[in-house]
Coordinates of C-alpha atoms and ligand atoms in Angstrom, one line a residue:
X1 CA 0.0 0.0 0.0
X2 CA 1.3 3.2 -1.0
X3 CA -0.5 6.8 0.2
X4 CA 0.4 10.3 -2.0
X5 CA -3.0 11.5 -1.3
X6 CA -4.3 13.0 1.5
X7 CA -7.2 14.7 2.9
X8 CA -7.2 16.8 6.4
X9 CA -10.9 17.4 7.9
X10 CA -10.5 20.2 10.2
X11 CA -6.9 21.6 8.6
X12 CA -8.0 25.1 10.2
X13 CA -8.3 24.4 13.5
X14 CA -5.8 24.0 17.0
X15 CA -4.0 20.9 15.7
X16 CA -4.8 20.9 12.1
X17 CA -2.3 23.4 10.4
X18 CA 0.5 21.6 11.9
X19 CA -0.4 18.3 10.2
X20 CA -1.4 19.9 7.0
X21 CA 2.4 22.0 7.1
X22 CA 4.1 18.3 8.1
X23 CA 2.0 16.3 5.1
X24 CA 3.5 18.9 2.8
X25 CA 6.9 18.9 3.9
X26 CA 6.6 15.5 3.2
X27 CA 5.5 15.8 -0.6
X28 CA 1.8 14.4 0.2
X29 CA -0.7 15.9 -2.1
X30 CA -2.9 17.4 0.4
X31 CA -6.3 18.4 0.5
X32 CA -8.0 20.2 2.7
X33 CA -11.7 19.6 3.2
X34 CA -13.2 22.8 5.0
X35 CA -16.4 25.0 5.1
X36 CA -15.6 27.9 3.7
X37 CA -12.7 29.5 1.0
X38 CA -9.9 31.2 2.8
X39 CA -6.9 32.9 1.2
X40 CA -4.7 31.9 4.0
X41 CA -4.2 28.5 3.2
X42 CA -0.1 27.3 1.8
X43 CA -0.7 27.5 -1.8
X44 CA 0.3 23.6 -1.8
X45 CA -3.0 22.9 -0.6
X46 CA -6.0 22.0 -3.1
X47 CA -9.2 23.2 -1.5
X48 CA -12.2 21.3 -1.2
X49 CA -15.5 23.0 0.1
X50 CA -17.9 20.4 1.4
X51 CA -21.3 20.6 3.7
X52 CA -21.0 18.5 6.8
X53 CA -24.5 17.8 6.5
X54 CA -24.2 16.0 3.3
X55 CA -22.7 12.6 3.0
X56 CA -22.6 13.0 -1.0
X57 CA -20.5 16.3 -0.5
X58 CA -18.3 14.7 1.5
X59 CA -17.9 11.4 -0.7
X60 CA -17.2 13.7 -3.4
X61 CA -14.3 15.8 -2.5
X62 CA -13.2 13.0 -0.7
X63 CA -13.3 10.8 -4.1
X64 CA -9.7 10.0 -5.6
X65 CA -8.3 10.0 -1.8
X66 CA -6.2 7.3 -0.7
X67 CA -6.2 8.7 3.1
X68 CA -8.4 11.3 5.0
X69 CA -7.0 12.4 8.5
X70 CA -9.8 13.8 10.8
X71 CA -9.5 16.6 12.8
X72 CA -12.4 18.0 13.1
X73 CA -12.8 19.2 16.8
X74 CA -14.7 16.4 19.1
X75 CA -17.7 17.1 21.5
X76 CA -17.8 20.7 19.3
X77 CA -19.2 19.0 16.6
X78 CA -21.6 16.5 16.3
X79 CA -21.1 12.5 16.4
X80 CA -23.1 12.6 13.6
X81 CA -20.8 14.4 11.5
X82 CA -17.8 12.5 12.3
X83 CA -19.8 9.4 11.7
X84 CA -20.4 10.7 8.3
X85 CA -17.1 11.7 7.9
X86 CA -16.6 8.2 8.7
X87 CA -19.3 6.9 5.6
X88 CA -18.1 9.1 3.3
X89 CA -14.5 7.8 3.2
X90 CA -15.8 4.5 3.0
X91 CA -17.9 5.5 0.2
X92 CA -15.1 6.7 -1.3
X93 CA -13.0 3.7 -1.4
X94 CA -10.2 5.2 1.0
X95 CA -7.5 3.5 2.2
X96 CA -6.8 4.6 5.1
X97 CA -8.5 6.6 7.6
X98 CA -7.2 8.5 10.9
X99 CA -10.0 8.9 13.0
X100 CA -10.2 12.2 15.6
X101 CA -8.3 10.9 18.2
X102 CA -5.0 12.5 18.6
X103 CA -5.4 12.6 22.9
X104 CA -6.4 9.7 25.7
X105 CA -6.3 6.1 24.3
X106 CA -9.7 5.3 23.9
X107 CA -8.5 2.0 23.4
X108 CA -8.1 1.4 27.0
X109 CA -11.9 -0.2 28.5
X110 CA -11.7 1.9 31.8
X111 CA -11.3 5.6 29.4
X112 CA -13.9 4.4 27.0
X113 CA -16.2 4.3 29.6
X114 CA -16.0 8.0 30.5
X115 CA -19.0 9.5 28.9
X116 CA -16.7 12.3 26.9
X117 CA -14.9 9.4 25.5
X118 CA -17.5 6.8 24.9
X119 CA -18.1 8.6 21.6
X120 CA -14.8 8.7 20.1
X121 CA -14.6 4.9 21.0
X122 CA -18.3 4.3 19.4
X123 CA -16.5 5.9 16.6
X124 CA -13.5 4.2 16.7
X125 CA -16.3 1.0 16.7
X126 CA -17.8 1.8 14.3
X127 CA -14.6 2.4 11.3
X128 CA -13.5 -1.2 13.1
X129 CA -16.7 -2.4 11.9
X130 CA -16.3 -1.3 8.2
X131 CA -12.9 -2.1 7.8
X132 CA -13.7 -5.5 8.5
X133 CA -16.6 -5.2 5.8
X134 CA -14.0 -4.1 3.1
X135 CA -10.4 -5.2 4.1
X136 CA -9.3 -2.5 1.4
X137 CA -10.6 0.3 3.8
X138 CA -8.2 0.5 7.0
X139 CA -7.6 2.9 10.0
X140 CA -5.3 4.2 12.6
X141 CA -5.8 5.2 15.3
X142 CA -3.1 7.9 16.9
X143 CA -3.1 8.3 20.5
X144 CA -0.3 11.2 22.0
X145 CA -1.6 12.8 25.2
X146 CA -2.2 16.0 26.3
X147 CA -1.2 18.5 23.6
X148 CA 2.0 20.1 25.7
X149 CA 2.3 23.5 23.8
X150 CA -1.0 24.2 23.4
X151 CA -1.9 22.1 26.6
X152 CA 0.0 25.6 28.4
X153 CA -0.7 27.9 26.0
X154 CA -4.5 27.5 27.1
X155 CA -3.8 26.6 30.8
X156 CA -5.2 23.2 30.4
X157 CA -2.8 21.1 31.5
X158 CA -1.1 23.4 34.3
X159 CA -3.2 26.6 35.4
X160 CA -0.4 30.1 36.0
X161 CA -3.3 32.4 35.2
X162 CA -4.6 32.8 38.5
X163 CA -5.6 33.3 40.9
X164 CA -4.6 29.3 42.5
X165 CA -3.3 27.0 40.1
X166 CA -5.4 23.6 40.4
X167 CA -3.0 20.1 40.6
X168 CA -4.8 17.2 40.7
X169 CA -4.3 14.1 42.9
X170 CA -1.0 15.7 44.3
X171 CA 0.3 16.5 41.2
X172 CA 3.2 13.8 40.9
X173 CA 1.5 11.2 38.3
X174 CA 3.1 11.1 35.1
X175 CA 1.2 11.7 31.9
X176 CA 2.6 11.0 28.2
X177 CA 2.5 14.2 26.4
X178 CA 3.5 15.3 22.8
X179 CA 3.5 18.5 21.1
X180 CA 1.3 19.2 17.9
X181 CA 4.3 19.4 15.7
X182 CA 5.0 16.0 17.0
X183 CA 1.5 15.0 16.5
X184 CA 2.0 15.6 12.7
X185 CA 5.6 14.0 12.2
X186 CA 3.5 10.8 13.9
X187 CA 0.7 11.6 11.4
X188 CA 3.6 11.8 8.5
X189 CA 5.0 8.6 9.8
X190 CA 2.0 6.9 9.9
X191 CA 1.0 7.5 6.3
X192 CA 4.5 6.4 5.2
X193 CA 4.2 3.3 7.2
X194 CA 0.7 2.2 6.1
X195 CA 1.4 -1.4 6.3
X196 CA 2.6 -1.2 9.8
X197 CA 0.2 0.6 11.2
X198 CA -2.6 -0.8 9.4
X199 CA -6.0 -1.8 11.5
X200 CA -4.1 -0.7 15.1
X201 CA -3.7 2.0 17.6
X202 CA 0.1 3.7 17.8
X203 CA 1.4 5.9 20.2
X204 CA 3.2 8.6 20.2
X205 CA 5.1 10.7 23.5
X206 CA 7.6 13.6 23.3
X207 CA 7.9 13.7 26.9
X208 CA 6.0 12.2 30.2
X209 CA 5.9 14.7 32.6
X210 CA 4.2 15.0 36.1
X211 CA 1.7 18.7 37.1
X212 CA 4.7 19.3 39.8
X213 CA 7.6 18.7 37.5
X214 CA 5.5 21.5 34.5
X215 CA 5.5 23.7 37.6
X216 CA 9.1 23.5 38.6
X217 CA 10.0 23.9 34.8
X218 CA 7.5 27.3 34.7
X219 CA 9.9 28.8 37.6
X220 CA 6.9 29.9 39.4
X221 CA 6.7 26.6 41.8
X222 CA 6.3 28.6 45.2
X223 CA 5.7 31.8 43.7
X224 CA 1.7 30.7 42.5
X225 CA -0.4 29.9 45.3
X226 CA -2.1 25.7 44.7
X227 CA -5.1 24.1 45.0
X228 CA -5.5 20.1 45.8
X229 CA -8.2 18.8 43.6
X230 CA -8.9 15.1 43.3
X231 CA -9.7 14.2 39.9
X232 CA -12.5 11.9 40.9
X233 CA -14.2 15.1 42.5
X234 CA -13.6 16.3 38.6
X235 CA -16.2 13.3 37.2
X236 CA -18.3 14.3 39.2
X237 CA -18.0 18.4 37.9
X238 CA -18.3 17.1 34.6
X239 CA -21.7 15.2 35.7
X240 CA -22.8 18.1 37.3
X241 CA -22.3 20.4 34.4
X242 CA -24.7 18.5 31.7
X243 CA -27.4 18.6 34.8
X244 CA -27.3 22.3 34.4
X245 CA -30.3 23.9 32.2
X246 CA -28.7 24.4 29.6
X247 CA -26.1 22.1 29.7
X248 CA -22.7 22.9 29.6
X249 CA -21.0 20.7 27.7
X250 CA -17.8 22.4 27.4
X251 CA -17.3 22.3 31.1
X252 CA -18.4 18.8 31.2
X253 CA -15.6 18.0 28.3
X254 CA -12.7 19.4 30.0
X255 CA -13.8 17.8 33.6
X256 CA -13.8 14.8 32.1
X257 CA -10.4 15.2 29.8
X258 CA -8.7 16.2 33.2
X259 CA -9.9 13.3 34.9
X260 CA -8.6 11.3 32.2
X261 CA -5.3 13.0 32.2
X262 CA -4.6 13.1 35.8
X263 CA -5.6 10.1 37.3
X264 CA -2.9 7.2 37.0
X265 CA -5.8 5.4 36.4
X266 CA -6.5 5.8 32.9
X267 CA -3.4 4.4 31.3
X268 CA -2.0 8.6 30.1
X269 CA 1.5 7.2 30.5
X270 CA 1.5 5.5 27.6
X271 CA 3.7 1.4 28.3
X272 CA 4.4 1.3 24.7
X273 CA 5.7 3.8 22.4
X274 CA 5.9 3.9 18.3
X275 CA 7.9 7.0 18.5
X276 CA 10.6 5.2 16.6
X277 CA 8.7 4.0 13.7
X278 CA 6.8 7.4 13.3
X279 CA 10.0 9.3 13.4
X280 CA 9.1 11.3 16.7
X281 CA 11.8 12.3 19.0
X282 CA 11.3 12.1 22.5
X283 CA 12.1 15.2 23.9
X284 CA 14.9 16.2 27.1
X285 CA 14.3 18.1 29.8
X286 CA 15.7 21.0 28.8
X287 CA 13.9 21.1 25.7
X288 CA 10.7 20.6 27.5
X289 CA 11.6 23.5 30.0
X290 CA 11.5 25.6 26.9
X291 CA 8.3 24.4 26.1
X292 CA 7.0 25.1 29.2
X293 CA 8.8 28.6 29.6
X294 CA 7.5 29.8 25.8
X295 CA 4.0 28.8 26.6
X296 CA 3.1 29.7 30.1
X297 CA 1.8 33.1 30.3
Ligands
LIG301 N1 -4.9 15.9 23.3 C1 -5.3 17.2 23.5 O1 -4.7 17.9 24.4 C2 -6.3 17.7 22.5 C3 -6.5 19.1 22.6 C4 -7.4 19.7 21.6 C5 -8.0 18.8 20.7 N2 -7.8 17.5 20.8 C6 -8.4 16.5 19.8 O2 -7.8 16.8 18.5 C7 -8.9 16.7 17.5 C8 -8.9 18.0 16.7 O3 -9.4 19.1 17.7 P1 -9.1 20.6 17.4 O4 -9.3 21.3 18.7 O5 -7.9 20.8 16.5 O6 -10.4 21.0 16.5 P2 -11.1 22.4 16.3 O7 -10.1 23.4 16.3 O8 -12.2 22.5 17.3 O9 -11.9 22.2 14.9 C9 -11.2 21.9 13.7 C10 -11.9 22.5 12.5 O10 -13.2 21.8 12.4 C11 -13.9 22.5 11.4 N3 -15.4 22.5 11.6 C12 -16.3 21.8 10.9 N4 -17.5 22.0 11.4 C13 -17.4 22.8 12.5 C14 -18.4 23.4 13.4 N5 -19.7 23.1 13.3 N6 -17.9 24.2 14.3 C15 -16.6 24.5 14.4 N7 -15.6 24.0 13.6 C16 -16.1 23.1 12.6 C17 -13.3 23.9 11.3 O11 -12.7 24.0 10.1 P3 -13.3 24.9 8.9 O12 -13.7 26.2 9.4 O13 -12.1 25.0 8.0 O14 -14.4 24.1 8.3 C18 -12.3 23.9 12.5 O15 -11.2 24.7 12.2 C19 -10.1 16.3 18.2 O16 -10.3 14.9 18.2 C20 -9.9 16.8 19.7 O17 -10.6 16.0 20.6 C21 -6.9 16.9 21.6

């Protein structure tokens, strides 16, 4: 099996333009499925205006694709759409198709449980289910962690902006975590790998890193006043927060993300890693200090 061309789904948004730059770094013909014309796009890119709504605008621009990597933003939009995403690529006699994954391995029984994540795994399900329809069509799925540059950048995985910075379950469990640049070299590797990644899940890390060890690297450890939160308190939040009229599902998605992140319970410090056959480097400290110290505000 041999991929050239690829499609992105959700090039435009927080992890998207990375892949789309990596794909074309790597001489991939890319095209980038999105809802509206923008001029900003790398002229590399052929652009494909489609209507989520519709699965035969979808199977048409996706038509002539070997691969389609999804990253259309999760619990944002609809399971619906992803499903269709989903049909459409199958419609289209793809390949190979990366579902939205790209954070906890929803692989893992005890995460696919946790309602956030019970809909990617459904997902996950349900491509699982067509591939072994049609043994031509075939997935990956790519599990890295918390983003770690953006994962600061947005204080979602450690909290400077004030006024207590939250650390969950004492802040010492390790989590795998990779930045989105690294995210795309594993999505470059992947496509250049098909036949060793075909039908599995792969992981990716740059770095594991503890809450404690992010805030030592931030130099303000002692400076920024802390609060103890146990993450099982945080299922709970997220619980709490679709009970609300209306709901509010974006509090209920990062309660739950947390709780998946956090807890040592959820398998976030990934035992096995494909960093070697996707070409990702694992980062040193130092390099993640920098991380840290660009991104914290
Ligand atoms: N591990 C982590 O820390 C982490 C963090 C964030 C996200 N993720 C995961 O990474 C994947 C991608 O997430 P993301 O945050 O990059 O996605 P995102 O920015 O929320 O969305 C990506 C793109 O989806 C398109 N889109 C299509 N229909 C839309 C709609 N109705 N509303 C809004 N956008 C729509 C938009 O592109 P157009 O305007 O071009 O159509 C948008 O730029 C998801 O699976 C998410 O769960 C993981």
């Amino acid at each position: 099996m041999t991929i050239t061309k690829v499609a992105i789904a959700g090039g435009t948004g927080n992890l998207g333009p990375s892949i789309v730059k990596a794909l074309l770094d790597a001489d991939f013909e890319v095209t980038l499925l999105t809802r509206s014309t923008s001029d900003e796009q790398d002229p590399r890119t052929k652009i494909e205006v489609v209507d989520y709504d519709s699965l035969d605008s979808l199977t048409k621009a996706l038509t002539g694709q070997d691969a389609l990597v999804n990253v259309l933003g999760y619990g944002t939009i609809s399971k619906e759409i992803h499903q269709r995403v989903v049909d459409a690529a199958y419609k289209a006699g793809l390949q190979r198709i990366l579902p939205s994954e790209f954070g906890s391995d929803t692989t893992n029984p005890l995460v696919a449980q946790l309602p956030f994540f019970a809909g990617k795994a459904a997902l996950l399900k349900h491509v699982q289910e067509l591939a072994e329809k049609d043994k031509a069509f075939t997935w990956t799925a790519l599990f890295n962690g918390p983003f770690l540059d953006w994962g600061l950048k947005e204080n979602f995985i450690l909290d400077l902006k004030g006024p207590v910075t939250p650390i969950y379950d004492g802040g010492d469990v390790l989590f795998s975590t990779t930045t989105r640049d690294g995210i795309a070299q594993a999505v470059v590797g992947v496509l250049k790998h098909p036949d060793e990644t075909k039908n599995c899940p792969v992981f990716v890390a740059e770095a594991e890193v503890s809450q404690n060890q992010l805030l030592q690297m931030s130099g303000r450890a002692g400076v920024v006043s802390t609060e103890s939160v146990r993450t099982e308190d945080l299922e709970q939040r997220a619980m709490d927060a679709l009970q609300r009229t209306p709901p509010d599902h974006r509090l209920f998605a990062v309660n739950m993300i947390w709780r998946a992140i956090f807890s040592q319970d959820y398998g976030n410090r990934f035992v096995h890693l494909d960093n070697e056959l996707l070409g990702v480097r694992e980062l040193d400290e130092s390099e993640v200090t920098e991380i840290v110290r660009q991104n914290c505000s």
